[in-house]
Amino acid sequence: DQQVKQNSPSLSVQEGRISILNCDYTNSMFDYFLWYKKYPAEGPTFLISISSIKDKNEDGRFTVFLNKSAKHLSLHIVPSQPGDSAVYFCAASSLGAGSYQLTFGKGTKLSVIP
Amino acid sequence: DSGVTQTPKHLITATGQRVTLRCSPRSGDLSVYWYQQSLDQGLQFLIQYYNGEERAKGNILERFSAQQFPDLHSELNLSSLELGDSALYFCASSVASRGDTQYFGPGTRLTVL
């Protein structure tokens, strides 16, 4: 039973355009969400997070939106750059329930075309 | 560079053997987490330690065990290895026990032949 789903295994975007990566979750106890970027042969790199008390968090070119009623979050990258090409993982935890481990989606491979 | 180090980078061994993976957390981080990434299962949480004590367990097999030492480094022991244990094993660390942002090491790729 996948509690965090990334339904698009891959996404191709032109350089300079917006990349939108989506993530859905089923566990209503999740209250803290993170996005990680992963290059081959490296560990996941933290990008941005959002608490369930917010609906938006921005950091430079990266913005995460959270829609709690739809149990949906998205990562926007504007403008997209070739160096953004990587696998992006959505992750969630239930801090309020004392559950600190991250539950990950299976990832979306983003390709930014020059 | 996340500041989390893992050794070895690669490990090749045979079925039935036992191996130890090592992780050093970022300076100042008290929590260490272990995750397994296999082709079909994605990243799965195994176990968490906080300041030397086990805090949470996930999908960790009984053949696997871990510990965190007084200097806060952690070791993951995998025994009676099976072909299906071949995977990437990641360690992550965070400051506190309450699940703030976790920073990942580069991983250990285990191949069981």
Coordinates of N, CA and C in Angstrom, one line a residue:
Chain A
D1 N 0.8 -1.2 0.0 CA 0.0 0.0 0.0 C 0.9 1.2 0.0
Q2 N 0.9 1.9 -1.1 CA 1.8 3.1 -1.3 C 1.1 4.3 -0.7
Q3 N 1.7 4.9 0.4 CA 1.1 6.0 1.0 C 1.5 7.3 0.4
V4 N 2.6 7.3 -0.4 CA 3.0 8.5 -1.1 C 3.2 8.1 -2.5
K5 N 2.5 8.8 -3.5 CA 2.5 8.4 -4.8 C 3.0 9.5 -5.7
Q6 N 3.9 9.2 -6.6 CA 4.3 10.1 -7.7 C 3.9 9.4 -9.0
N7 N 2.9 9.8 -9.6 CA 2.3 9.0 -10.7 C 3.0 9.2 -12.0
S8 N 3.8 10.2 -12.1 CA 4.6 10.4 -13.3 C 6.0 9.9 -13.2
P9 N 6.4 8.8 -13.8 CA 7.7 8.3 -13.6 C 8.8 9.3 -14.3
S10 N 8.3 10.0 -15.3 CA 9.3 10.9 -16.0 C 8.6 12.2 -16.5
L11 N 9.4 13.2 -16.7 CA 8.9 14.5 -17.2 C 10.0 15.2 -18.0
S12 N 9.6 15.7 -19.2 CA 10.6 16.4 -20.0 C 10.1 17.9 -20.1
V13 N 11.0 18.8 -19.9 CA 10.7 20.2 -20.0 C 11.8 21.0 -20.7
Q14 N 11.4 22.0 -21.4 CA 12.4 22.8 -22.1 C 13.1 23.8 -21.1
E15 N 14.3 24.0 -21.3 CA 15.1 25.0 -20.5 C 14.4 26.3 -20.5
G16 N 14.3 26.9 -19.3 CA 13.7 28.2 -19.1 C 12.2 28.1 -18.8
R17 N 11.5 27.0 -19.1 CA 10.1 26.8 -18.8 C 9.9 26.3 -17.4
I18 N 8.7 26.2 -17.0 CA 8.3 25.7 -15.6 C 8.3 24.2 -15.6
S19 N 8.8 23.6 -14.6 CA 8.7 22.2 -14.3 C 7.7 22.1 -13.1
I20 N 6.7 21.2 -13.3 CA 5.8 20.9 -12.2 C 5.8 19.4 -11.9
L21 N 6.2 19.1 -10.7 CA 6.2 17.7 -10.3 C 5.1 17.5 -9.2
N22 N 4.4 16.4 -9.4 CA 3.2 16.2 -8.5 C 3.4 15.0 -7.6
C23 N 2.7 15.1 -6.5 CA 2.8 14.0 -5.4 C 1.4 14.0 -4.7
D24 N 0.9 12.8 -4.5 CA -0.3 12.6 -3.8 C 0.0 11.7 -2.6
Y25 N -0.8 11.9 -1.5 CA -0.6 11.0 -0.3 C -1.9 10.6 0.2
T26 N -1.9 9.5 0.9 CA -3.2 8.9 1.4 C -3.3 9.0 2.9
N27 N -2.2 9.1 3.6 CA -2.2 9.0 5.1 C -2.5 10.4 5.6
S28 N -3.6 10.6 6.2 CA -4.0 11.9 6.7 C -3.2 12.4 7.9
M29 N -2.4 11.5 8.5 CA -1.5 11.8 9.6 C -0.3 12.5 9.2
F30 N 0.0 12.5 7.9 CA 1.2 13.2 7.4 C 1.1 14.7 7.6
D31 N 2.1 15.3 8.2 CA 2.0 16.7 8.5 C 3.3 17.5 8.1
Y32 N 4.2 16.8 7.5 CA 5.5 17.5 7.1 C 5.9 16.8 5.8
F33 N 6.2 17.6 4.8 CA 6.5 17.1 3.5 C 7.8 17.7 3.0
L34 N 8.5 16.9 2.2 CA 9.8 17.3 1.8 C 10.0 16.9 0.3
W35 N 10.8 17.6 -0.4 CA 11.3 17.2 -1.8 C 12.8 17.0 -1.7
Y36 N 13.2 15.9 -2.3 CA 14.6 15.6 -2.5 C 14.9 15.4 -3.9
K37 N 16.1 15.8 -4.3 CA 16.6 15.6 -5.7 C 17.8 14.6 -5.6
K38 N 17.8 13.7 -6.6 CA 18.8 12.7 -6.5 C 19.5 12.5 -7.9
Y39 N 20.8 12.6 -7.9 CA 21.6 12.3 -9.1 C 22.1 10.9 -9.0
P40 N 22.4 10.3 -10.2 CA 22.9 8.9 -10.1 C 24.1 8.8 -9.3
A41 N 24.2 7.7 -8.5 CA 25.4 7.4 -7.7 C 25.6 8.4 -6.6
E42 N 24.6 9.2 -6.2 CA 24.7 10.1 -5.1 C 23.5 9.8 -4.2
G43 N 23.6 10.3 -2.9 CA 22.4 10.3 -2.0 C 21.4 11.4 -2.3
P44 N 20.2 11.2 -1.9 CA 19.2 12.3 -2.1 C 19.6 13.6 -1.4
T45 N 19.4 14.7 -2.1 CA 19.8 16.0 -1.6 C 18.5 16.8 -1.3
F46 N 18.4 17.3 -0.1 CA 17.2 18.0 0.4 C 17.1 19.3 -0.5
L47 N 15.8 19.5 -0.9 CA 15.5 20.7 -1.7 C 14.7 21.7 -0.9
I48 N 13.5 21.3 -0.5 CA 12.6 22.2 0.2 C 11.6 21.4 0.9
S49 N 11.0 22.0 2.0 CA 10.0 21.3 2.8 C 8.8 22.2 3.0
I50 N 7.7 21.6 3.5 CA 6.6 22.4 3.9 C 5.8 21.7 5.1
S51 N 5.4 22.5 6.0 CA 4.6 22.0 7.1 C 3.1 22.0 6.7
S52 N 2.3 21.2 7.3 CA 0.9 21.2 7.0 C 0.1 22.4 7.4
I53 N 0.8 23.3 8.2 CA 0.1 24.5 8.6 C 0.2 25.6 7.5
K54 N 1.0 25.3 6.5 CA 1.2 26.2 5.4 C 0.6 25.6 4.1
D55 N 0.4 26.5 3.1 CA 0.0 25.9 1.8 C 1.0 26.3 0.7
K56 N 2.1 27.0 1.1 CA 3.1 27.4 0.1 C 4.4 27.6 0.8
N57 N 5.5 27.2 0.2 CA 6.8 27.6 0.7 C 7.7 27.8 -0.5
E58 N 8.5 28.9 -0.5 CA 9.3 29.2 -1.6 C 10.8 29.3 -1.2
D59 N 11.6 28.9 -2.1 CA 13.1 29.0 -1.9 C 13.7 29.2 -3.3
G60 N 14.0 30.4 -3.6 CA 14.6 30.7 -4.9 C 13.7 30.2 -6.1
R61 N 14.3 29.4 -6.9 CA 13.5 28.9 -8.1 C 12.5 27.8 -7.7
F62 N 12.5 27.3 -6.5 CA 11.7 26.2 -6.1 C 10.6 26.7 -5.2
T63 N 9.4 26.2 -5.5 CA 8.2 26.5 -4.7 C 7.4 25.2 -4.5
V64 N 7.0 24.9 -3.3 CA 6.2 23.8 -3.0 C 4.8 24.3 -2.6
F65 N 3.8 23.6 -3.2 CA 2.4 24.0 -2.8 C 1.8 22.7 -2.2
L66 N 1.0 23.0 -1.1 CA 0.3 21.9 -0.4 C -1.2 22.1 -0.4
N67 N -1.9 21.1 -0.9 CA -3.4 21.2 -0.9 C -3.9 20.0 0.0
K68 N -4.1 20.4 1.3 CA -4.4 19.3 2.3 C -5.7 18.6 2.0
S69 N -6.7 19.4 1.5 CA -8.0 18.7 1.3 C -7.9 17.7 0.2
A70 N -7.1 18.0 -0.8 CA -6.9 17.0 -1.9 C -5.8 16.0 -1.6
K71 N -5.1 16.2 -0.5 CA -3.9 15.4 -0.2 C -2.9 15.4 -1.4
H72 N -2.6 16.6 -1.8 CA -1.7 16.7 -3.0 C -0.7 17.8 -2.7
L73 N 0.5 17.5 -3.2 CA 1.5 18.6 -3.2 C 2.2 18.6 -4.5
S74 N 2.8 19.8 -4.8 CA 3.5 19.9 -6.1 C 4.7 20.8 -5.9
L75 N 5.7 20.5 -6.7 CA 7.0 21.2 -6.7 C 7.1 22.0 -8.0
H76 N 7.2 23.3 -8.0 CA 7.4 24.1 -9.2 C 8.9 24.6 -9.2
I77 N 9.5 24.4 -10.4 CA 10.8 24.9 -10.6 C 10.7 25.9 -11.8
V78 N 11.1 27.2 -11.4 CA 11.0 28.2 -12.4 C 12.2 29.1 -12.3
P79 N 13.0 29.4 -13.4 CA 13.0 28.7 -14.6 C 13.7 27.4 -14.5
S80 N 13.4 26.4 -15.3 CA 14.1 25.1 -15.3 C 15.4 25.3 -16.0
Q81 N 16.4 24.6 -15.4 CA 17.8 24.6 -16.0 C 18.3 23.2 -16.2
P82 N 19.2 23.0 -17.2 CA 19.7 21.6 -17.5 C 20.2 20.9 -16.2
G83 N 20.8 21.7 -15.3 CA 21.3 21.1 -14.1 C 20.3 20.6 -13.1
D84 N 19.0 20.9 -13.4 CA 17.9 20.4 -12.6 C 17.6 18.9 -13.0
S85 N 18.1 18.5 -14.1 CA 17.8 17.1 -14.5 C 18.3 16.1 -13.5
A86 N 17.3 15.4 -12.9 CA 17.6 14.4 -11.8 C 16.3 13.7 -11.5
V87 N 16.4 12.8 -10.6 CA 15.2 12.2 -10.1 C 14.7 12.9 -8.8
Y88 N 13.4 13.3 -8.8 CA 12.9 14.0 -7.6 C 12.0 13.1 -6.8
F89 N 12.2 13.1 -5.5 CA 11.4 12.3 -4.6 C 10.6 13.2 -3.7
C90 N 9.4 12.8 -3.5 CA 8.5 13.5 -2.6 C 8.5 12.6 -1.3
A91 N 8.6 13.2 -0.1 CA 8.6 12.4 1.1 C 7.7 13.0 2.2
A92 N 7.2 12.2 3.1 CA 6.3 12.7 4.1 C 6.6 12.1 5.5
S93 N 6.3 12.8 6.5 CA 6.4 12.2 7.9 C 5.2 12.7 8.7
S94 N 5.0 12.1 9.9 CA 3.9 12.4 10.8 C 4.5 12.9 12.1
L95 N 5.0 14.1 12.1 CA 5.7 14.6 13.3 C 4.7 14.6 14.5
G96 N 3.5 15.1 14.3 CA 2.5 15.2 15.3 C 2.2 13.8 16.0
A97 N 2.3 12.8 15.2 CA 2.1 11.4 15.7 C 3.3 10.8 16.3
G98 N 4.4 11.5 16.3 CA 5.7 11.0 16.8 C 6.3 10.0 15.8
S99 N 6.0 10.1 14.5 CA 6.6 9.2 13.6 C 7.6 10.0 12.7
Y100 N 8.8 9.7 12.9 CA 9.8 10.6 12.3 C 10.4 10.1 11.0
Q101 N 10.2 8.9 10.7 CA 10.7 8.3 9.5 C 10.0 8.9 8.3
L102 N 10.8 9.0 7.2 CA 10.2 9.5 5.9 C 9.6 8.4 5.1
T103 N 8.5 8.6 4.6 CA 7.9 7.7 3.6 C 8.0 8.4 2.2
F104 N 8.6 7.7 1.3 CA 9.0 8.3 0.0 C 8.1 7.8 -1.1
G105 N 7.9 8.6 -2.1 CA 7.3 8.2 -3.4 C 8.4 7.5 -4.2
K106 N 8.0 7.0 -5.3 CA 9.0 6.3 -6.1 C 9.8 7.2 -7.1
G107 N 9.5 8.4 -7.1 CA 10.3 9.4 -7.8 C 9.8 9.7 -9.2
T108 N 10.2 10.9 -9.6 CA 9.9 11.4 -11.0 C 11.2 11.8 -11.6
K109 N 11.6 11.3 -12.8 CA 12.8 11.6 -13.4 C 12.5 12.9 -14.3
L110 N 13.2 14.0 -14.0 CA 13.0 15.2 -14.7 C 14.2 15.4 -15.7
S111 N 13.8 15.6 -16.9 CA 14.9 15.9 -17.9 C 14.6 17.3 -18.5
V112 N 15.6 18.2 -18.3 CA 15.4 19.6 -18.8 C 16.3 19.7 -20.1
I113 N 15.6 20.0 -21.2 CA 16.2 19.9 -22.5 C 16.7 21.3 -22.8
P114 N 18.0 21.4 -23.2 CA 18.6 22.8 -23.5 C 18.0 23.3 -24.8
Chain B
D1 N 27.9 18.3 -0.9 CA 28.3 17.4 0.2 C 27.4 17.7 1.4
S2 N 26.7 16.6 1.8 CA 25.7 16.8 2.9 C 26.4 16.8 4.2
G3 N 27.6 16.3 4.3 CA 28.3 16.1 5.6 C 28.1 14.8 6.2
V4 N 27.3 13.9 5.7 CA 27.1 12.6 6.1 C 28.0 11.7 5.3
T5 N 28.8 10.8 6.0 CA 29.7 9.9 5.3 C 29.3 8.5 5.5
Q6 N 29.5 7.7 4.4 CA 29.2 6.3 4.5 C 30.3 5.5 3.9
T7 N 30.6 4.4 4.6 CA 31.6 3.5 4.0 C 31.2 2.0 4.2
P8 N 31.5 1.1 3.3 CA 32.2 1.4 2.0 C 31.2 2.0 1.0
K9 N 31.7 2.4 -0.1 CA 30.9 2.9 -1.2 C 30.2 1.7 -1.9
H10 N 31.0 0.6 -2.1 CA 30.5 -0.6 -2.8 C 30.9 -1.8 -2.0
L11 N 30.1 -2.8 -2.0 CA 30.3 -4.0 -1.3 C 29.8 -5.2 -2.1
I12 N 30.6 -6.2 -2.4 CA 30.2 -7.4 -3.1 C 30.5 -8.5 -2.2
T13 N 29.5 -9.4 -2.0 CA 29.6 -10.5 -1.1 C 28.7 -11.7 -1.6
A14 N 28.8 -12.8 -0.9 CA 28.1 -14.0 -1.3 C 26.9 -14.2 -0.4
T15 N 26.0 -15.0 -0.9 CA 24.8 -15.3 -0.1 C 25.3 -16.0 1.2
G16 N 24.6 -15.8 2.3 CA 24.9 -16.4 3.6 C 25.9 -15.6 4.4
Q17 N 26.5 -14.6 3.8 CA 27.6 -13.9 4.5 C 27.0 -12.8 5.3
R18 N 27.9 -12.1 6.1 CA 27.5 -11.0 7.0 C 28.3 -9.8 6.6
V19 N 27.7 -8.6 6.6 CA 28.5 -7.4 6.3 C 28.1 -6.3 7.3
T20 N 28.9 -5.3 7.4 CA 28.7 -4.1 8.2 C 28.8 -2.9 7.4
L21 N 27.8 -2.0 7.4 CA 27.9 -0.7 6.8 C 28.0 0.3 7.8
R22 N 28.8 1.3 7.5 CA 29.1 2.4 8.5 C 28.6 3.7 8.1
C23 N 28.2 4.5 9.0 CA 27.7 5.9 8.8 C 28.2 6.8 9.8
S24 N 28.7 8.0 9.4 CA 29.0 9.1 10.3 C 28.1 10.2 10.0
P25 N 27.3 10.7 11.0 CA 26.3 11.8 10.8 C 27.0 13.1 10.6
R26 N 26.3 14.1 10.2 CA 26.8 15.5 10.2 C 27.1 15.9 11.6
S27 N 28.1 16.8 11.7 CA 28.5 17.3 13.0 C 27.3 17.9 13.7
G28 N 27.1 17.5 14.9 CA 26.0 18.1 15.7 C 24.7 17.3 15.6
D29 N 24.5 16.5 14.6 CA 23.3 15.7 14.5 C 23.3 14.5 15.4
L30 N 22.2 14.3 16.1 CA 22.0 13.2 17.1 C 21.2 12.0 16.5
S31 N 20.5 12.3 15.5 CA 19.6 11.2 14.9 C 20.3 10.6 13.7
V32 N 20.2 9.3 13.6 CA 20.7 8.6 12.4 C 19.5 7.7 11.9
Y33 N 19.3 7.7 10.6 CA 18.3 6.9 10.0 C 18.9 6.0 8.9
W34 N 18.4 4.8 8.8 CA 18.9 3.9 7.7 C 17.7 3.7 6.7
Y35 N 18.0 3.7 5.5 CA 17.0 3.5 4.4 C 17.6 2.5 3.4
Q36 N 16.7 1.7 2.8 CA 17.1 0.8 1.7 C 16.4 1.2 0.5
Q37 N 17.2 1.3 -0.6 CA 16.6 1.6 -1.9 C 16.8 0.4 -2.8
S38 N 15.7 -0.3 -3.2 CA 15.8 -1.4 -4.1 C 15.0 -1.0 -5.4
L39 N 15.3 -1.7 -6.5 CA 14.7 -1.3 -7.8 C 13.2 -1.2 -7.7
D40 N 12.6 -2.2 -7.1 CA 11.1 -2.3 -7.1 C 10.4 -1.6 -6.0
Q41 N 11.1 -1.4 -4.9 CA 10.5 -0.9 -3.7 C 10.7 0.6 -3.4
G42 N 11.7 1.2 -4.1 CA 11.9 2.6 -3.8 C 12.7 2.7 -2.5
L43 N 12.7 3.9 -1.9 CA 13.4 4.2 -0.6 C 12.5 3.8 0.5
Q44 N 13.0 2.8 1.3 CA 12.2 2.3 2.5 C 13.0 2.5 3.8
F45 N 12.3 3.0 4.8 CA 12.8 3.3 6.1 C 13.1 2.0 6.8
L46 N 14.3 1.9 7.4 CA 14.6 0.7 8.1 C 14.6 0.9 9.6
I47 N 15.4 1.9 10.1 CA 15.5 2.0 11.6 C 16.1 3.4 11.9
Q48 N 15.7 4.0 13.0 CA 16.2 5.2 13.5 C 16.9 5.1 14.9
Y49 N 18.0 5.8 15.1 CA 18.6 5.9 16.4 C 18.7 7.4 16.7
Y50 N 18.6 7.6 18.0 CA 18.7 9.0 18.5 C 19.6 9.0 19.7
N51 N 20.8 9.6 19.6 CA 21.7 9.7 20.8 C 22.0 8.3 21.4
G52 N 22.2 7.3 20.6 CA 22.6 6.0 21.0 C 21.4 5.0 21.3
E53 N 20.2 5.5 21.2 CA 19.0 4.7 21.5 C 18.2 4.5 20.3
E54 N 17.6 3.3 20.2 CA 16.7 3.0 19.1 C 15.4 3.8 19.3
R55 N 15.0 4.5 18.2 CA 13.8 5.3 18.4 C 12.6 4.8 17.5
A56 N 12.9 4.3 16.4 CA 11.8 3.8 15.5 C 12.3 2.7 14.6
K57 N 11.4 1.8 14.3 CA 11.7 0.7 13.4 C 10.7 0.7 12.3
G58 N 11.2 0.4 11.1 CA 10.4 0.3 9.9 C 10.4 -1.1 9.4
N59 N 10.6 -1.2 8.1 CA 10.6 -2.5 7.5 C 11.9 -3.2 7.6
I60 N 12.4 -3.4 8.7 CA 13.8 -4.0 8.9 C 13.6 -5.5 9.2
L61 N 14.3 -6.3 8.4 CA 14.3 -7.7 8.6 C 15.0 -8.1 9.9
E62 N 14.6 -9.3 10.5 CA 15.2 -9.7 11.7 C 16.7 -10.1 11.5
R63 N 17.1 -10.3 10.3 CA 18.5 -10.6 10.0 C 19.4 -9.4 10.0
F64 N 18.7 -8.2 10.0 CA 19.4 -6.9 10.0 C 19.4 -6.3 11.4
S65 N 20.4 -5.7 11.8 CA 20.5 -5.0 13.1 C 21.3 -3.7 13.0
A66 N 21.1 -2.8 13.9 CA 21.9 -1.6 13.8 C 22.3 -1.1 15.2
Q67 N 23.2 -0.2 15.3 CA 23.5 0.4 16.6 C 24.1 1.8 16.3
Q68 N 24.0 2.6 17.4 CA 24.7 3.9 17.3 C 25.6 4.0 18.5
F69 N 26.8 4.4 18.2 CA 27.9 4.4 19.2 C 28.0 5.8 19.9
P70 N 28.7 5.8 21.1 CA 28.8 7.1 21.8 C 29.3 8.2 21.0
D71 N 30.1 8.0 20.0 CA 30.6 9.1 19.1 C 29.6 9.4 18.0
L72 N 28.4 8.8 18.1 CA 27.2 9.0 17.2 C 27.3 8.4 15.9
H73 N 28.4 7.7 15.5 CA 28.4 7.0 14.3 C 27.5 5.8 14.4
S74 N 27.1 5.3 13.3 CA 26.1 4.1 13.4 C 26.6 3.0 12.4
E75 N 26.3 1.8 12.7 CA 26.6 0.7 11.9 C 25.3 -0.1 11.6
L76 N 25.2 -0.6 10.4 CA 24.0 -1.4 10.0 C 24.6 -2.8 9.7
N77 N 24.2 -3.8 10.4 CA 24.7 -5.2 10.2 C 23.7 -6.0 9.5
L78 N 24.1 -6.6 8.4 CA 23.2 -7.4 7.6 C 23.8 -8.9 7.6
S79 N 23.0 -9.8 8.0 CA 23.5 -11.2 8.1 C 22.7 -12.2 7.3
S80 N 23.2 -13.4 7.1 CA 22.6 -14.4 6.3 C 22.1 -13.8 5.0
L81 N 22.9 -13.1 4.3 CA 22.5 -12.4 3.2 C 21.9 -13.2 2.1
E82 N 20.9 -12.6 1.5 CA 20.2 -13.3 0.3 C 20.3 -12.4 -0.9
L83 N 20.0 -13.0 -2.1 CA 20.1 -12.2 -3.3 C 19.3 -10.9 -3.3
G84 N 18.1 -11.1 -2.6 CA 17.2 -10.0 -2.6 C 17.6 -8.8 -1.7
D85 N 18.7 -9.0 -0.9 CA 19.2 -7.9 -0.1 C 20.1 -6.9 -0.9
S86 N 20.4 -7.3 -2.2 CA 21.1 -6.4 -3.0 C 20.4 -5.1 -3.2
A87 N 21.0 -4.0 -2.8 CA 20.3 -2.7 -2.9 C 21.3 -1.6 -2.5
L88 N 20.8 -0.4 -2.6 CA 21.5 0.8 -2.1 C 21.1 1.0 -0.7
Y89 N 22.0 1.2 0.2 CA 21.7 1.5 1.6 C 22.1 2.9 2.0
F90 N 21.2 3.7 2.4 CA 21.5 5.1 2.7 C 21.3 5.4 4.2
C91 N 22.2 6.2 4.7 CA 22.1 6.7 6.0 C 21.7 8.2 5.9
A92 N 20.9 8.6 6.8 CA 20.6 10.1 6.9 C 20.7 10.5 8.3
S93 N 21.0 11.8 8.5 CA 21.0 12.3 9.9 C 20.2 13.6 10.0
S94 N 19.8 13.9 11.2 CA 19.1 15.1 11.5 C 19.5 15.6 12.9
V95 N 19.2 16.8 13.3 CA 19.6 17.4 14.5 C 18.9 16.7 15.7
A96 N 17.6 16.6 15.6 CA 16.8 16.2 16.7 C 16.1 14.9 16.5
S97 N 15.3 14.4 17.4 CA 14.6 13.2 17.2 C 13.2 13.4 16.6
R98 N 12.8 14.6 16.4 CA 11.5 14.9 16.0 C 11.3 15.1 14.5
G99 N 12.1 14.4 13.8 CA 11.9 14.3 12.3 C 12.1 15.6 11.6
D100 N 13.0 16.5 12.0 CA 13.3 17.6 11.1 C 14.1 17.1 9.9
T101 N 14.5 18.1 9.1 CA 15.0 17.7 7.8 C 16.2 16.7 7.9
Q102 N 16.1 15.7 7.1 CA 17.1 14.6 7.1 C 18.1 14.9 6.0
Y103 N 19.4 14.7 6.2 CA 20.4 14.9 5.2 C 21.0 13.5 5.0
F104 N 21.1 13.2 3.7 CA 21.5 11.8 3.3 C 23.0 11.7 2.9
G105 N 23.6 10.6 3.2 CA 24.9 10.2 2.8 C 24.9 9.7 1.3
P106 N 26.0 9.4 0.8 CA 26.1 9.0 -0.6 C 25.7 7.5 -0.8
G107 N 25.5 6.8 0.2 CA 25.0 5.4 0.1 C 26.1 4.4 0.0
T108 N 25.7 3.1 0.3 CA 26.6 2.0 0.1 C 25.8 1.0 -0.9
R109 N 26.4 0.7 -2.0 CA 25.8 -0.3 -2.9 C 26.2 -1.7 -2.5
L110 N 25.2 -2.5 -2.1 CA 25.5 -3.9 -1.7 C 25.1 -4.8 -2.9
T111 N 26.0 -5.7 -3.3 CA 25.6 -6.7 -4.3 C 25.9 -8.0 -3.7
V112 N 24.8 -8.8 -3.6 CA 24.9 -10.2 -3.1 C 24.9 -11.2 -4.3
L113 N 25.9 -12.0 -4.4 CA 26.0 -12.9 -5.5 C 25.7 -14.3 -5.1

